[in-house]
Structures are given as C-alpha cells and as structure tokens.
CSV table of C-alpha atoms in Angstrom, one decimal:
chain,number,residue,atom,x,y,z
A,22,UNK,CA,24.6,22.9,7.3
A,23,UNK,CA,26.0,19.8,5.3
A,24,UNK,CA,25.6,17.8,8.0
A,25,UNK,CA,22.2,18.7,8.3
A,26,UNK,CA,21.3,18.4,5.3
A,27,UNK,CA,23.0,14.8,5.6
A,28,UNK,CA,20.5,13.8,8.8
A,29,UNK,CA,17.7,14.7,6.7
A,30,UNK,CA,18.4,12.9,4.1
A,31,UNK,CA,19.0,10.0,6.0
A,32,UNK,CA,15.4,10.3,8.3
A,33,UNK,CA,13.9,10.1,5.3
A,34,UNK,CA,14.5,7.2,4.4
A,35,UNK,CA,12.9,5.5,7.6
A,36,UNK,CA,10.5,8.0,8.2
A,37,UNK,CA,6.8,8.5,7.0
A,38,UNK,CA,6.0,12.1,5.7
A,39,UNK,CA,3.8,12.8,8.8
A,40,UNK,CA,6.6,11.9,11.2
A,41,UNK,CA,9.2,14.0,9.0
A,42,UNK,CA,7.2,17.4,9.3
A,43,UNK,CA,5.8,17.1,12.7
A,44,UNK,CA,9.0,15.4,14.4
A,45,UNK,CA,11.9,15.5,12.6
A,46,UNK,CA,12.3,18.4,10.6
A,47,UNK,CA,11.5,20.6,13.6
A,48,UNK,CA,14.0,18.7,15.7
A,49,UNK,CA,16.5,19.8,12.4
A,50,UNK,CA,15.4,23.5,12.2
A,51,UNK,CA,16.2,23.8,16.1
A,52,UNK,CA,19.0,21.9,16.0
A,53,UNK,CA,20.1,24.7,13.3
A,54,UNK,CA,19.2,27.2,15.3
A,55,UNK,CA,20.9,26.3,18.0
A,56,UNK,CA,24.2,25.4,16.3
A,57,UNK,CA,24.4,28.6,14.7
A,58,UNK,CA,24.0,30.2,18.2
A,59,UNK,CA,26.9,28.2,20.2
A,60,UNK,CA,30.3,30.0,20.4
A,61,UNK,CA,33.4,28.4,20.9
A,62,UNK,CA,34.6,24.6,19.5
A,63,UNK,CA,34.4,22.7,22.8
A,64,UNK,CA,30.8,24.0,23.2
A,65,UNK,CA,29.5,23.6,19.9
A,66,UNK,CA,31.3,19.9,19.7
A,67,UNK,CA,28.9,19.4,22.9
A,68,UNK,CA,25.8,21.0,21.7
A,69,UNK,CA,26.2,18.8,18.4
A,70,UNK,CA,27.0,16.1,19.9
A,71,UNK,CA,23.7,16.0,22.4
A,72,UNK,CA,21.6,17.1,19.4
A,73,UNK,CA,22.5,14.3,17.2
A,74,UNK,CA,21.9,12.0,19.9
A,75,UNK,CA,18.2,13.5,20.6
A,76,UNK,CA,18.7,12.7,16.6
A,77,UNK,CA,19.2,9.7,16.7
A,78,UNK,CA,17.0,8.9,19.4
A,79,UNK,CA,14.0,10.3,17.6
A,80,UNK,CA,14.3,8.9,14.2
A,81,UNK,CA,14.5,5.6,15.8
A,82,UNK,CA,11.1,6.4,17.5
A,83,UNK,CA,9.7,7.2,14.7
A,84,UNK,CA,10.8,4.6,12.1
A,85,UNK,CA,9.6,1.7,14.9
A,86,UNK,CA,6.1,4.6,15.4
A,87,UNK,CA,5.7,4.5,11.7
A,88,UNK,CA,5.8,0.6,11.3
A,89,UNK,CA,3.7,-0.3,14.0
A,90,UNK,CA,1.2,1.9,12.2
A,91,UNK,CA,1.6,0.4,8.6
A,92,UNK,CA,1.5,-3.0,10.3
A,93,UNK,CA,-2.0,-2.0,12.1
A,94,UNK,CA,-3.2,-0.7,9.0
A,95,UNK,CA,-2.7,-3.6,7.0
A,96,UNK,CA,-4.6,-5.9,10.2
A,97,UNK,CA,-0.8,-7.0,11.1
A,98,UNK,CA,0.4,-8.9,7.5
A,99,UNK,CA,3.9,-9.3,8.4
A,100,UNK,CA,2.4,-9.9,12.3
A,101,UNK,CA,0.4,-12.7,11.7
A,102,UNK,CA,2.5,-14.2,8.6
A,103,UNK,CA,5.0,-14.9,11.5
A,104,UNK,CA,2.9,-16.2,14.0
A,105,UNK,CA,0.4,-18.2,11.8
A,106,UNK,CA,4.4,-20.2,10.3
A,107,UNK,CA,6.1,-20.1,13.9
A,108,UNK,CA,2.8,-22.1,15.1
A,109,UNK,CA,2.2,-24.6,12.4
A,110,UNK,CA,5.5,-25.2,12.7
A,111,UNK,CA,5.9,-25.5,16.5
A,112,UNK,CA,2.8,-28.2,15.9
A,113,UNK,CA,4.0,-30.2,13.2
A,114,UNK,CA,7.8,-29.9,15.3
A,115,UNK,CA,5.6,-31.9,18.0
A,116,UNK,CA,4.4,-33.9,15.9
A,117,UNK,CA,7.5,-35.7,15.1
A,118,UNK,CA,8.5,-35.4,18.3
A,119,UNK,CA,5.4,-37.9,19.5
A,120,UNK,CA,6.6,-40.1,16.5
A,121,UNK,CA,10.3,-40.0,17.2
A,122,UNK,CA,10.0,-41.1,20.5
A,123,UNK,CA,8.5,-44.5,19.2
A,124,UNK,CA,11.6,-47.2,18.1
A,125,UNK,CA,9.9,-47.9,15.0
A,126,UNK,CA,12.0,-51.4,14.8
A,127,UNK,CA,10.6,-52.6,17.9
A,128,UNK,CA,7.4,-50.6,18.5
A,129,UNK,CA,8.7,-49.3,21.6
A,130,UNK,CA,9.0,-45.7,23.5
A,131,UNK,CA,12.5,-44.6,23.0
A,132,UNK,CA,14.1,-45.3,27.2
A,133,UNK,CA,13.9,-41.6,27.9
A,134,UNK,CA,14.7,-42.1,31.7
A,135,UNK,CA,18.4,-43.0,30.7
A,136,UNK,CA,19.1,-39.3,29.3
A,137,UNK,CA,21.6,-36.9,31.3
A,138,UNK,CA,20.4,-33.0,30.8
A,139,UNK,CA,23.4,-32.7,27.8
A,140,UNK,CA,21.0,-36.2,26.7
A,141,UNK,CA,17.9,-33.8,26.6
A,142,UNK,CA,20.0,-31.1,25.0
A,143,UNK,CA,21.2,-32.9,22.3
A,144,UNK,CA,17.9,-34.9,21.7
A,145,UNK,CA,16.1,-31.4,21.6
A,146,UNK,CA,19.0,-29.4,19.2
A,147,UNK,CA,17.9,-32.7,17.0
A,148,UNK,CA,14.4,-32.9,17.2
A,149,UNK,CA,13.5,-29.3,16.8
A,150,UNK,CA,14.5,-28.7,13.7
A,151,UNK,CA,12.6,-31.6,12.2
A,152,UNK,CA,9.7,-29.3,11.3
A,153,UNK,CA,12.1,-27.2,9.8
A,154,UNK,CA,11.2,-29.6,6.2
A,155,UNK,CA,7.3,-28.3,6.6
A,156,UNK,CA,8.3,-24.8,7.2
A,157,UNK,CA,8.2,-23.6,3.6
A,158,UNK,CA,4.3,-25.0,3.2
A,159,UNK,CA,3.6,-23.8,6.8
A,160,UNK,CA,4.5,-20.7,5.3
A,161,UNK,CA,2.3,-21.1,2.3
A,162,UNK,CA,-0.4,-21.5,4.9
A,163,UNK,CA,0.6,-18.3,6.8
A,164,UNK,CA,0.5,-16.4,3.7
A,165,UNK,CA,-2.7,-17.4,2.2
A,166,UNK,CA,-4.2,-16.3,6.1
A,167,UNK,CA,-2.3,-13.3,6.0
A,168,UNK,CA,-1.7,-11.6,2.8
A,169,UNK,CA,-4.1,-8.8,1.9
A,170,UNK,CA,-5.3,-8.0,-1.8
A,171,UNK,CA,-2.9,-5.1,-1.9
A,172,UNK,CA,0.2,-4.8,-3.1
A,173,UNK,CA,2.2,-3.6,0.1
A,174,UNK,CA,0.7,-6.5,1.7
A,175,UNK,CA,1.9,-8.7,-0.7
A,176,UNK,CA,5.7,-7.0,-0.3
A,177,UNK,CA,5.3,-6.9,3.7
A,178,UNK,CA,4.9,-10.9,3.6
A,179,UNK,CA,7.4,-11.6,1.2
A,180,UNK,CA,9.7,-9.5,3.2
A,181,UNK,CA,8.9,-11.6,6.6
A,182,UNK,CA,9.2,-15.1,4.4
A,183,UNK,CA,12.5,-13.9,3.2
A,184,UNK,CA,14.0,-13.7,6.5
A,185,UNK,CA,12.6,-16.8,7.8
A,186,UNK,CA,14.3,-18.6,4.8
A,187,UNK,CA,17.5,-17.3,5.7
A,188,UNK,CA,17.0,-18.7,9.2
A,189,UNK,CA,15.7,-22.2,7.3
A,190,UNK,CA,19.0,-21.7,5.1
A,191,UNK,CA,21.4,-21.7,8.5
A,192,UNK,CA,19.7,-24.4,10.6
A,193,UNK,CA,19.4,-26.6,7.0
A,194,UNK,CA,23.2,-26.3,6.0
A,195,UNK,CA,25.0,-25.7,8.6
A,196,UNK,CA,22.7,-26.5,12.4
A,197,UNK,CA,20.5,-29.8,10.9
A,198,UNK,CA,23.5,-32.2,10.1
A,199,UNK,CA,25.4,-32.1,13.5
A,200,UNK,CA,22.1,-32.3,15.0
A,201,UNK,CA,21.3,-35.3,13.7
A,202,UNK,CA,24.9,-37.1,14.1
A,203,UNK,CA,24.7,-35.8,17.9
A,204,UNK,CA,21.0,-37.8,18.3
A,205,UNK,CA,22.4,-40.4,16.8
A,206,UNK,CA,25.3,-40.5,19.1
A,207,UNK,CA,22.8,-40.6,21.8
A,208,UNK,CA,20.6,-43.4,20.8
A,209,UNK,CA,23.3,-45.6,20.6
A,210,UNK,CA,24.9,-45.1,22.9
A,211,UNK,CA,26.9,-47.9,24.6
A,212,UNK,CA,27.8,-49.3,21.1
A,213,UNK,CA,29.6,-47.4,18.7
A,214,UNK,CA,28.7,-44.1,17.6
A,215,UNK,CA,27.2,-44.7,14.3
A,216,UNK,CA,29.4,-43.4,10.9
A,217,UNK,CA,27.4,-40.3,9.2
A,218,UNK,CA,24.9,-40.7,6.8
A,219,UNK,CA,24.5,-38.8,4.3
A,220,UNK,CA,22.0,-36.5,6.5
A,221,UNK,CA,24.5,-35.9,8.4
A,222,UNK,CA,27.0,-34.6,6.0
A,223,UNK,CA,27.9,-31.0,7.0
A,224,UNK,CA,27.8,-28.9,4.0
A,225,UNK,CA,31.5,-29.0,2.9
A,226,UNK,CA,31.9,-32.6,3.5
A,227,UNK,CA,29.0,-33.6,1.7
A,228,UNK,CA,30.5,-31.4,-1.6
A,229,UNK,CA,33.4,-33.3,-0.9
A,230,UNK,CA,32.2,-36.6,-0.8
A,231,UNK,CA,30.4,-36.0,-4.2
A,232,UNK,CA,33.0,-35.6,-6.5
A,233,UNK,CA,35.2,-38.1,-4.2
A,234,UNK,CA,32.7,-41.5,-3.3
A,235,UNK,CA,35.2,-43.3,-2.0
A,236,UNK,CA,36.5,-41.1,0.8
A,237,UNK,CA,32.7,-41.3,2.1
A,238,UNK,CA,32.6,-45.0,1.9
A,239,UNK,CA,30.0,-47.7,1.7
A,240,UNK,CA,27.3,-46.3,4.0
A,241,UNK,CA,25.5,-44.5,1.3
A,242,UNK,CA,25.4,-44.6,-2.4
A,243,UNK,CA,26.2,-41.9,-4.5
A,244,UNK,CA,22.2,-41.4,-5.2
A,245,UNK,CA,21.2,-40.7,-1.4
A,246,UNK,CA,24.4,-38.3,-1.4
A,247,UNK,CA,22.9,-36.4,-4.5
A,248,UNK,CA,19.6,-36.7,-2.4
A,249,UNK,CA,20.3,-35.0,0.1
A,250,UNK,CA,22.5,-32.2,-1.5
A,251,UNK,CA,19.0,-31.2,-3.9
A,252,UNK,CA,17.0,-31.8,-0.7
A,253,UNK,CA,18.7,-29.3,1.2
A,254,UNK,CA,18.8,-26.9,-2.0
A,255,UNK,CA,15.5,-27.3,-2.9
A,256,UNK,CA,14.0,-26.9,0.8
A,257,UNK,CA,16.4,-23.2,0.9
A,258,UNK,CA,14.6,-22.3,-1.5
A,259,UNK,CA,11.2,-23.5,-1.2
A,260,UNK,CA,9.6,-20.6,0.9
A,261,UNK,CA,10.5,-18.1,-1.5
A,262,UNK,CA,9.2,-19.8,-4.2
A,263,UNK,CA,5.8,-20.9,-2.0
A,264,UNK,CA,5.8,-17.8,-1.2
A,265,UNK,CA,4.9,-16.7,-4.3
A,266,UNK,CA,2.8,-18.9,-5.1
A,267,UNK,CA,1.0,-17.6,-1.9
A,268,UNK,CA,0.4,-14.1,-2.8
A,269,UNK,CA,-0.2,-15.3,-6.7
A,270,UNK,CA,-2.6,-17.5,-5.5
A,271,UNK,CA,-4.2,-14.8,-2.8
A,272,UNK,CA,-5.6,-13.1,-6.1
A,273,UNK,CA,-7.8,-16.3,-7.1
A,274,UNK,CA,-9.0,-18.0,-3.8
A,275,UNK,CA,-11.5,-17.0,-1.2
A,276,UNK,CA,-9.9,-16.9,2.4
A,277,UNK,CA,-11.8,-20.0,3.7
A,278,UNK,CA,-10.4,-22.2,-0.1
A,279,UNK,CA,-7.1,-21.0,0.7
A,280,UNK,CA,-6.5,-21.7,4.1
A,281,UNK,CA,-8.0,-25.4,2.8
A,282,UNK,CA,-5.2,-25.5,0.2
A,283,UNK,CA,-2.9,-24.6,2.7
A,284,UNK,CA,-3.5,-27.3,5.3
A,285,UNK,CA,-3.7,-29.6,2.2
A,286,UNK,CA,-0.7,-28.4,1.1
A,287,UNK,CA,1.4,-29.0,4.5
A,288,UNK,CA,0.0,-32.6,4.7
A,289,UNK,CA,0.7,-33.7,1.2
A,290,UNK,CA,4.7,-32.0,2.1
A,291,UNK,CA,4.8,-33.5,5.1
A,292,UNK,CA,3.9,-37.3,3.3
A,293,UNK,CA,5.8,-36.6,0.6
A,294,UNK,CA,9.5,-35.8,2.6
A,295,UNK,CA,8.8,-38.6,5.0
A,296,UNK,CA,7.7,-41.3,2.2
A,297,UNK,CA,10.6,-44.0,2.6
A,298,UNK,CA,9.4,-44.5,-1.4
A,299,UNK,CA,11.9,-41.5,-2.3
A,300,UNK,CA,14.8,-43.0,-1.5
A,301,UNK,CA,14.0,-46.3,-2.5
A,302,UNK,CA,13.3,-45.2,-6.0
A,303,UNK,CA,15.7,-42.9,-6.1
A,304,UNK,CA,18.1,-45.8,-5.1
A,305,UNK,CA,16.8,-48.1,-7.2
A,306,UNK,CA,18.0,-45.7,-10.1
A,307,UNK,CA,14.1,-45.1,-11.1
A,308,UNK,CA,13.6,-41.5,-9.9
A,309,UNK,CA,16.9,-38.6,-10.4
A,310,UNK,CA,17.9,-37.1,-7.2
A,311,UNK,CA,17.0,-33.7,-8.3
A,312,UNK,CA,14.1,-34.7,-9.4
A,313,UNK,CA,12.9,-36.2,-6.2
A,314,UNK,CA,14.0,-33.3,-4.4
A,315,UNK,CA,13.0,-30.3,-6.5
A,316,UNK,CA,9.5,-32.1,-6.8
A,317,UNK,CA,7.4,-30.1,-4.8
A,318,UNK,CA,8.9,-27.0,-5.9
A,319,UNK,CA,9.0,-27.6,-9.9
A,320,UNK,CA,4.7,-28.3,-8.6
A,321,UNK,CA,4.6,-24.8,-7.1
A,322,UNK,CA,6.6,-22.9,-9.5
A,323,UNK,CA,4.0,-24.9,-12.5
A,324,UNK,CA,1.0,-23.7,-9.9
A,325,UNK,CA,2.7,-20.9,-9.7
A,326,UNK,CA,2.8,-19.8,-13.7
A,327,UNK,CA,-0.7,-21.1,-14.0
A,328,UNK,CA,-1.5,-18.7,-11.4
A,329,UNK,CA,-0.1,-15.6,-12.8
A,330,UNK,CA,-1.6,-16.7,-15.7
A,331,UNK,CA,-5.2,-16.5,-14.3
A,332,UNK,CA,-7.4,-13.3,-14.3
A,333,UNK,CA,-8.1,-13.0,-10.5
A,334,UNK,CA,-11.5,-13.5,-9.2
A,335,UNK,CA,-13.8,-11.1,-8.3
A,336,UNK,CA,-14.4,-11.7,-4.7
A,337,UNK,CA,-11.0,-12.9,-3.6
A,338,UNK,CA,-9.7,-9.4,-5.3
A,339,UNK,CA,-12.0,-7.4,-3.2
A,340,UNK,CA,-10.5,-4.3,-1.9
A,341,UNK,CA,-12.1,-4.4,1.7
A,342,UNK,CA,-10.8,-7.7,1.7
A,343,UNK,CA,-8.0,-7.0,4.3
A,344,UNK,CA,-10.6,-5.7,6.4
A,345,UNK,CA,-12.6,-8.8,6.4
A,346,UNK,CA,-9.5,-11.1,7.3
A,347,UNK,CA,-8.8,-8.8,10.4
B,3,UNK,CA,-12.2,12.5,33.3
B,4,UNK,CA,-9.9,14.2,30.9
B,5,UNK,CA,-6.5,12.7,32.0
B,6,UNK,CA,-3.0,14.3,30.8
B,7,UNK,CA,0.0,12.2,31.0
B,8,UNK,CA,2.5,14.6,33.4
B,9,UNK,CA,4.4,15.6,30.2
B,10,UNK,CA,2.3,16.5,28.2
B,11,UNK,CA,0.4,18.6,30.8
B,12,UNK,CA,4.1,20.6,31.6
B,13,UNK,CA,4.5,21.3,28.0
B,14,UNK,CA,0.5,23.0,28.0
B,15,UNK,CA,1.5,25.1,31.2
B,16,UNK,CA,4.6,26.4,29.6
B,17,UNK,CA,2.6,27.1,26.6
B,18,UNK,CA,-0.2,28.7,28.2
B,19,UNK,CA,2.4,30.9,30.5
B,20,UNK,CA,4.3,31.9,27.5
B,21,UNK,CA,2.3,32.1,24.7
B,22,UNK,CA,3.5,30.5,21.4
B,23,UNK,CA,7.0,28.6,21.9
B,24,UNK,CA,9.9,26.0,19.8
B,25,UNK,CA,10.8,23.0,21.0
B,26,UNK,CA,14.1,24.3,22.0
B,27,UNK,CA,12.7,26.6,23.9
B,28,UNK,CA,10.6,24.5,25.6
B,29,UNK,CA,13.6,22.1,26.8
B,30,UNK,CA,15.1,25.0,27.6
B,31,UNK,CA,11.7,26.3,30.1
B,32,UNK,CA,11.3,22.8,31.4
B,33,UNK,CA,14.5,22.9,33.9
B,34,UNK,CA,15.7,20.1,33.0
B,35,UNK,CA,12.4,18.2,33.2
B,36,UNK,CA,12.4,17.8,28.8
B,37,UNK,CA,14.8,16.6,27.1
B,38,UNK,CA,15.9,16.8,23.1
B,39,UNK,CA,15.4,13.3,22.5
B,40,UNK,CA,11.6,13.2,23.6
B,41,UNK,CA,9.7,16.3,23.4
B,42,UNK,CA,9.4,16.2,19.5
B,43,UNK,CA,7.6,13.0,19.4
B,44,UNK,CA,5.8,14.8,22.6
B,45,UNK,CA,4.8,17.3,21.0
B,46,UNK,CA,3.8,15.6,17.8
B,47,UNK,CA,1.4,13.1,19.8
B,48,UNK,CA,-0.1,16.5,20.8
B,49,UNK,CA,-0.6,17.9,18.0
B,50,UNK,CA,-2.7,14.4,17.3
B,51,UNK,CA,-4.5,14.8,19.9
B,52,UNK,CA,-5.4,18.0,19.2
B,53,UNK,CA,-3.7,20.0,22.4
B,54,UNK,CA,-1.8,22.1,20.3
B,55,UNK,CA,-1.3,23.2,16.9
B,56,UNK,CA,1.9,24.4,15.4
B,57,UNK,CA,2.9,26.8,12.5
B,58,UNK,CA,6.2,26.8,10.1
B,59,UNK,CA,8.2,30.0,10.9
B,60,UNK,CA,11.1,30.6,7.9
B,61,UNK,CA,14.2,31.3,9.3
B,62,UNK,CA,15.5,35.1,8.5
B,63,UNK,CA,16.6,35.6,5.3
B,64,UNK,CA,20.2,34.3,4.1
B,65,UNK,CA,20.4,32.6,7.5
B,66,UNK,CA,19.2,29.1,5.6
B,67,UNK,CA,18.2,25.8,7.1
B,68,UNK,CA,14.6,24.6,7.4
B,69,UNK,CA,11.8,26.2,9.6
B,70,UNK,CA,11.3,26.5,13.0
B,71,UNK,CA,7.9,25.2,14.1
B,72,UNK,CA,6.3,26.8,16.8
B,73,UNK,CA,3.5,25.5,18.7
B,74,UNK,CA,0.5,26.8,20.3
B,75,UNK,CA,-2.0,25.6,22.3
B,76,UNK,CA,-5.5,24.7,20.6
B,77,UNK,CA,-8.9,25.9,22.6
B,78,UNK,CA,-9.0,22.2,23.6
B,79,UNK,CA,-5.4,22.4,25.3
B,80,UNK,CA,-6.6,25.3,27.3
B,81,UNK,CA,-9.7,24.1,28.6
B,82,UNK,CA,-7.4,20.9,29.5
B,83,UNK,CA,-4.7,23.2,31.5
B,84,UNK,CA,-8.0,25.0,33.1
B,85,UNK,CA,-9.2,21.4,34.4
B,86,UNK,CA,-5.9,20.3,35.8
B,87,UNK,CA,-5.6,23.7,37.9
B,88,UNK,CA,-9.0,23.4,39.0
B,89,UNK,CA,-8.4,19.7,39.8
B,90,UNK,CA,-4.9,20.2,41.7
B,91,UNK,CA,-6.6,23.5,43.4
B,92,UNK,CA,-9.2,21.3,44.9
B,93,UNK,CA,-6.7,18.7,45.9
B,94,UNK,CA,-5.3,20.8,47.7
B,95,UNK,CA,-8.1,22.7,49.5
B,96,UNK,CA,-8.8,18.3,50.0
B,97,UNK,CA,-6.1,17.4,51.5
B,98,UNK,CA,-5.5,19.5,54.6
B,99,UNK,CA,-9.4,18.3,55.5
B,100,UNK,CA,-8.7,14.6,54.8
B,101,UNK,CA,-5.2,14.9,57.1
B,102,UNK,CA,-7.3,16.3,60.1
C-alpha cells in the first residue's frame, strides 16, 4: 500500500490533474486490486514488477501528453523561444563565417582548397561557436517574439534561456579556447603553431596566468588577460540577465517595437564585442577590463530596473495578447 | 466516415459485449491484444472523445487504496461499434463478389 501511495505521490508531481484522475490513478486502483489478488512471492514479485513498468510507462506518457498541451496553449513560448535564438544564431554564426574567410591583412579569401577533412573539422569546431558572443541578445530577440503577457509564459522562457546558458557556459569556458588555438594551428600552418593568446586560455590556465604574468609571458598584457576572464564571465551570464530584461520589457512594448529593440539590440552586441576599440582602450589603461566586459550587461541590468520600475502599458499587457502573437 | 483507430474500436466491442468493465479487466478480455502500459492513456483519449464515460467505484470497506474506475460506453460509442459491424458485415458480403 506504501508503495502505492509512494507512485502517486511521485505522478503527481509530473502530471496534470486531468491526466492523474483519468490515467493514473485508475492505473493505481487496479494495480491495487490486483496486488491484493496475487498469491505466492514469485507471482506477486512478477505482477508488481509488470505493473510498475505499465507505471512507469504511463506517467512518462503523460508528463511528455501534458507538456505538449501547455506548450500549445501558450502558442509554443518555450517552442518558438528556441527556434527564434537557434536561428538568429545560426545567421549571425554565418555571418562571421563569410567574414572569417577573408585575410583581413591582405584582403584575400582564406586558401580553403589546401584543408584536409580534420582541416574542415577543426576550422568548423572554431567557427561555429563564434556566434556563441550574440547568443545572449539573440535570445533577447527570441524572448520579446515569444513571451506571452502571462506569467507561466514568462517562467516557460526563462526556463528554455536557462538551459541554453548552460550550454553557452560549456562551449564558452571549456569548448571556445581549444577551438580557437586549433584554427589557429591551421592557418598557419607550415610555420610555427602560434603561442596562445589570451583567447585561447583554457579556463584553469588563464586563472593561472592571472595571479602568475610571467609564466604566460609577453604575448598579452595583463589587461587583455583580465579581458577576457570578465568577457567570458560576463557573456555566462548575459542571457539570464537579458532574459529578464526580456520578459520585464514584454510588459511595456508592443510586439512589432520589441522585435525592433531586439534586432537593434543584437546589432549594437555584435559591434560592440567585435570593436577592435575595446582592447585598445582597455590596453591603453583608459577603460577597466571589467568594465569593458560587463558593459552591455550593467546596460541591461540599468534597462532592466528602469523597466520594473515602469507601470506596463496598456496594450502590450493585453490578456489576448498571446493569442495575437500565435 | 467515422474512423476508429483498431484499439480503440476492440476496447468498444469488449465494452459493448460485456457491459461496464476496469481496465484490468479489459487487458485481461483483450487476449493479449492490450497491454498495462497503454490502455489507460487509451481509454482516457476515449473518454475525450466522448466513446466512453467512466465512473469512480470505492473499493469495499477496510480493503483501502483508491477507486476503481469503470468505464462504459457513451450512446456515441455505440452507434460507432454499430457502424463498424455494419461496415465489416458489408465488406464481407463485398469481397466474395469482388474475388469472382
């Protein structure tokens, strides 16, 4: 009966009410039934053992069932947060791509015809991540397309964001830096391989090489090592806090002004983080690492405050306004 | 044309042969042909749709546990076991006609 009790409790906590009495609970109360009605161990180890597997077997059904249906019934918010970031991603990705391939310091296409298939491989583990620096804003777009008025909406998104950024926090710390020393390897190849920069730092080395400048060398000064420890920090944490911003700012614009802000936004991100100015000024001792780095997120998180602070407007707050998006 | 997936008509002939039944004993009816894992969610689409309905039974007292829910079929589940006889009757009265 314990255990039972036990399987219940645990259905409940991925099913909806509907699929508890119709499905579940009946599957329970026969299972019961049943139990109580098997004599001898070896049977009733069998009989419990195929009945927790129908168990099992249902609840899944039903837990995937119910969120299908919650996703439908919010017109896909979680759905379409993905897709809308995996594509402006993908685009912006190919983006770089088109502008990687040119040797900026002759004006030249990079000799592709030269590369083995491990030459592809490498070039693509470095040149697919690049977008990875846009993601957060791509998924400021993606929310402001997505998110409905409602509050489950807002929860559904912020769930999908927070998974993405703990994909962005794996490729960023630990993927990103060997992909970029392996690229490099392959340009130049025929001379030799270039040192690392500090880009391509692996996490634990570039720690290291903070509080110990002189085991890293000359390649780098100590600001573009502080550089790119904040960048990578601050980009970890960017879509959570863009996030945010999304759904705060969801309350205040219309769909059409915030898919504007949106694009805006991913433009002025990706200028910003490929603006040789940073590191020069940052260099140059006239702008703090962690200031350049945070930058666009101390903007969101101020957008973000003045946001909350704002009564929201009366047609963005609509409550058919998640029907309208669909 | 009313079309019935092949489960779901099985579970309305067993329930229109036998009158009210649980889903136990309709696993245990089918031969073999339903199993535990999928004839709750079955019979819950059902019960959507509107083929059957079903009713709590409490178990006998100071046995315990939740209840049993045992399922009938609706007017509209009848009249869809009908159609399917009628159709498979006339398939059959078909085919010998179509083989000559």
């Amino acid at each position: 009966m314990r255990s039972v009790e036990r399987l219940h409790w645990f259905a409940r906590r991925l099913c909806s009410h509907q699929s508890m009495t119709r499905i579940v609970e009946p599957l329970l109360a026969d299972m019961t039934h049943d139990l109580a009605s098997t004599q001898g161990w070896k049977e009733r180890l069998i009989t419990r053992a195929r009945w927790e597997a129908a168990f099992l077997v249902t609840t899944v059904h039903c837990s995937l069932g119910d969120g299908r249906q919650s996703l439908r019934a919010d017109n896909g918010a979680g759905a379409r947060t993905l897709t809308t970031a995996l594509g402006t991603f993908i685009g912006i990705t190919l983006l770089l791509i088109g502008i990687m391939l040119i040797d900026l310091s002759t004006s030249r296409a990079v000799d592709v015809a030269r590369f083995s298939v491990i030459d592809w491989l490498r070039a693509a583990a470095y040149l697919l991540p690049q977008g990875i620096v846009v993601l957060p804003l791509s998924l400021l777009l993606a929310s402001l397309w997505s998110i409905g008025r409602d509050r489950q909406s807002a929860r559904r998104t912020l769930a999908v964001l927070t998974v993405l950024a703990a994909g962005l926090s794996l490729a960023l710390l630990f993927v990103i830096p060997d992909a970029n020393q392996s690229y490099r390897e392959l340009v130049f190849a025929g001379s030799r391989p270039p040192a690392r920069g500090a880009n391509e730092l692996p996490l634990a080395q570039l720690v290291y090489s903070l509080s110990h400048p002189a085991w890293f060398g000359p390649q780098a000064s100590t600001s573009s090592l502080w550089l790119a420890f904040h960048s990578r920090m601050a980009i970890v944490c960017s879509p959570l806090i863009f996030g945010a911003l999304a759904v705060a700012s969801s309350r205040s614009f219309s769909r059409a002004a915030g898919i504007a802000a949106g694009v805006l936004a991913v433009g002025a991100h990706l200028f910003y983080f490929t603006w040789d100015g940073i590191l020069t000024m940052t260099e140059a001792g006239r702008l703090s690492p962690f200031l350049a780095a945070w930058m666009p997120n101390l903007v969101a998180a101020a957008l973000l405050i003045a946001f909350k602070l704002m009564p929201p407007s009366r047609d963005a707050a609509a409550p058919d306004d998640a029907v309208s998006r669909g | 044309m009313l079309s019935v997936p092949p489960k779901e008509l099985l579970i309305m002939e067993l329930l229109a042969d036998r009158g009210g039944l649980y889903g136990l004993e309709l696993v245990a009816e089918s031969g073999g042909r339903l199993k535990r894992g999928t004839v709750y969610v079955t019979l819950g689409r059902m019960e959507e749709k509107g083929y059957i309905d079903s009713r709590a039974v409490e178990p006998p007292a100071g046995s315990g546990g939740l209840p049993r829910r045992l399922y009938e079929l609706t007017a509209l589940g009848r009249h869809a076991v009908k159609a399917a006889r009628d159709w498979h009757k006339a398939a059959k009265r078909l085919t010998p006609a179509v083989a000559r």
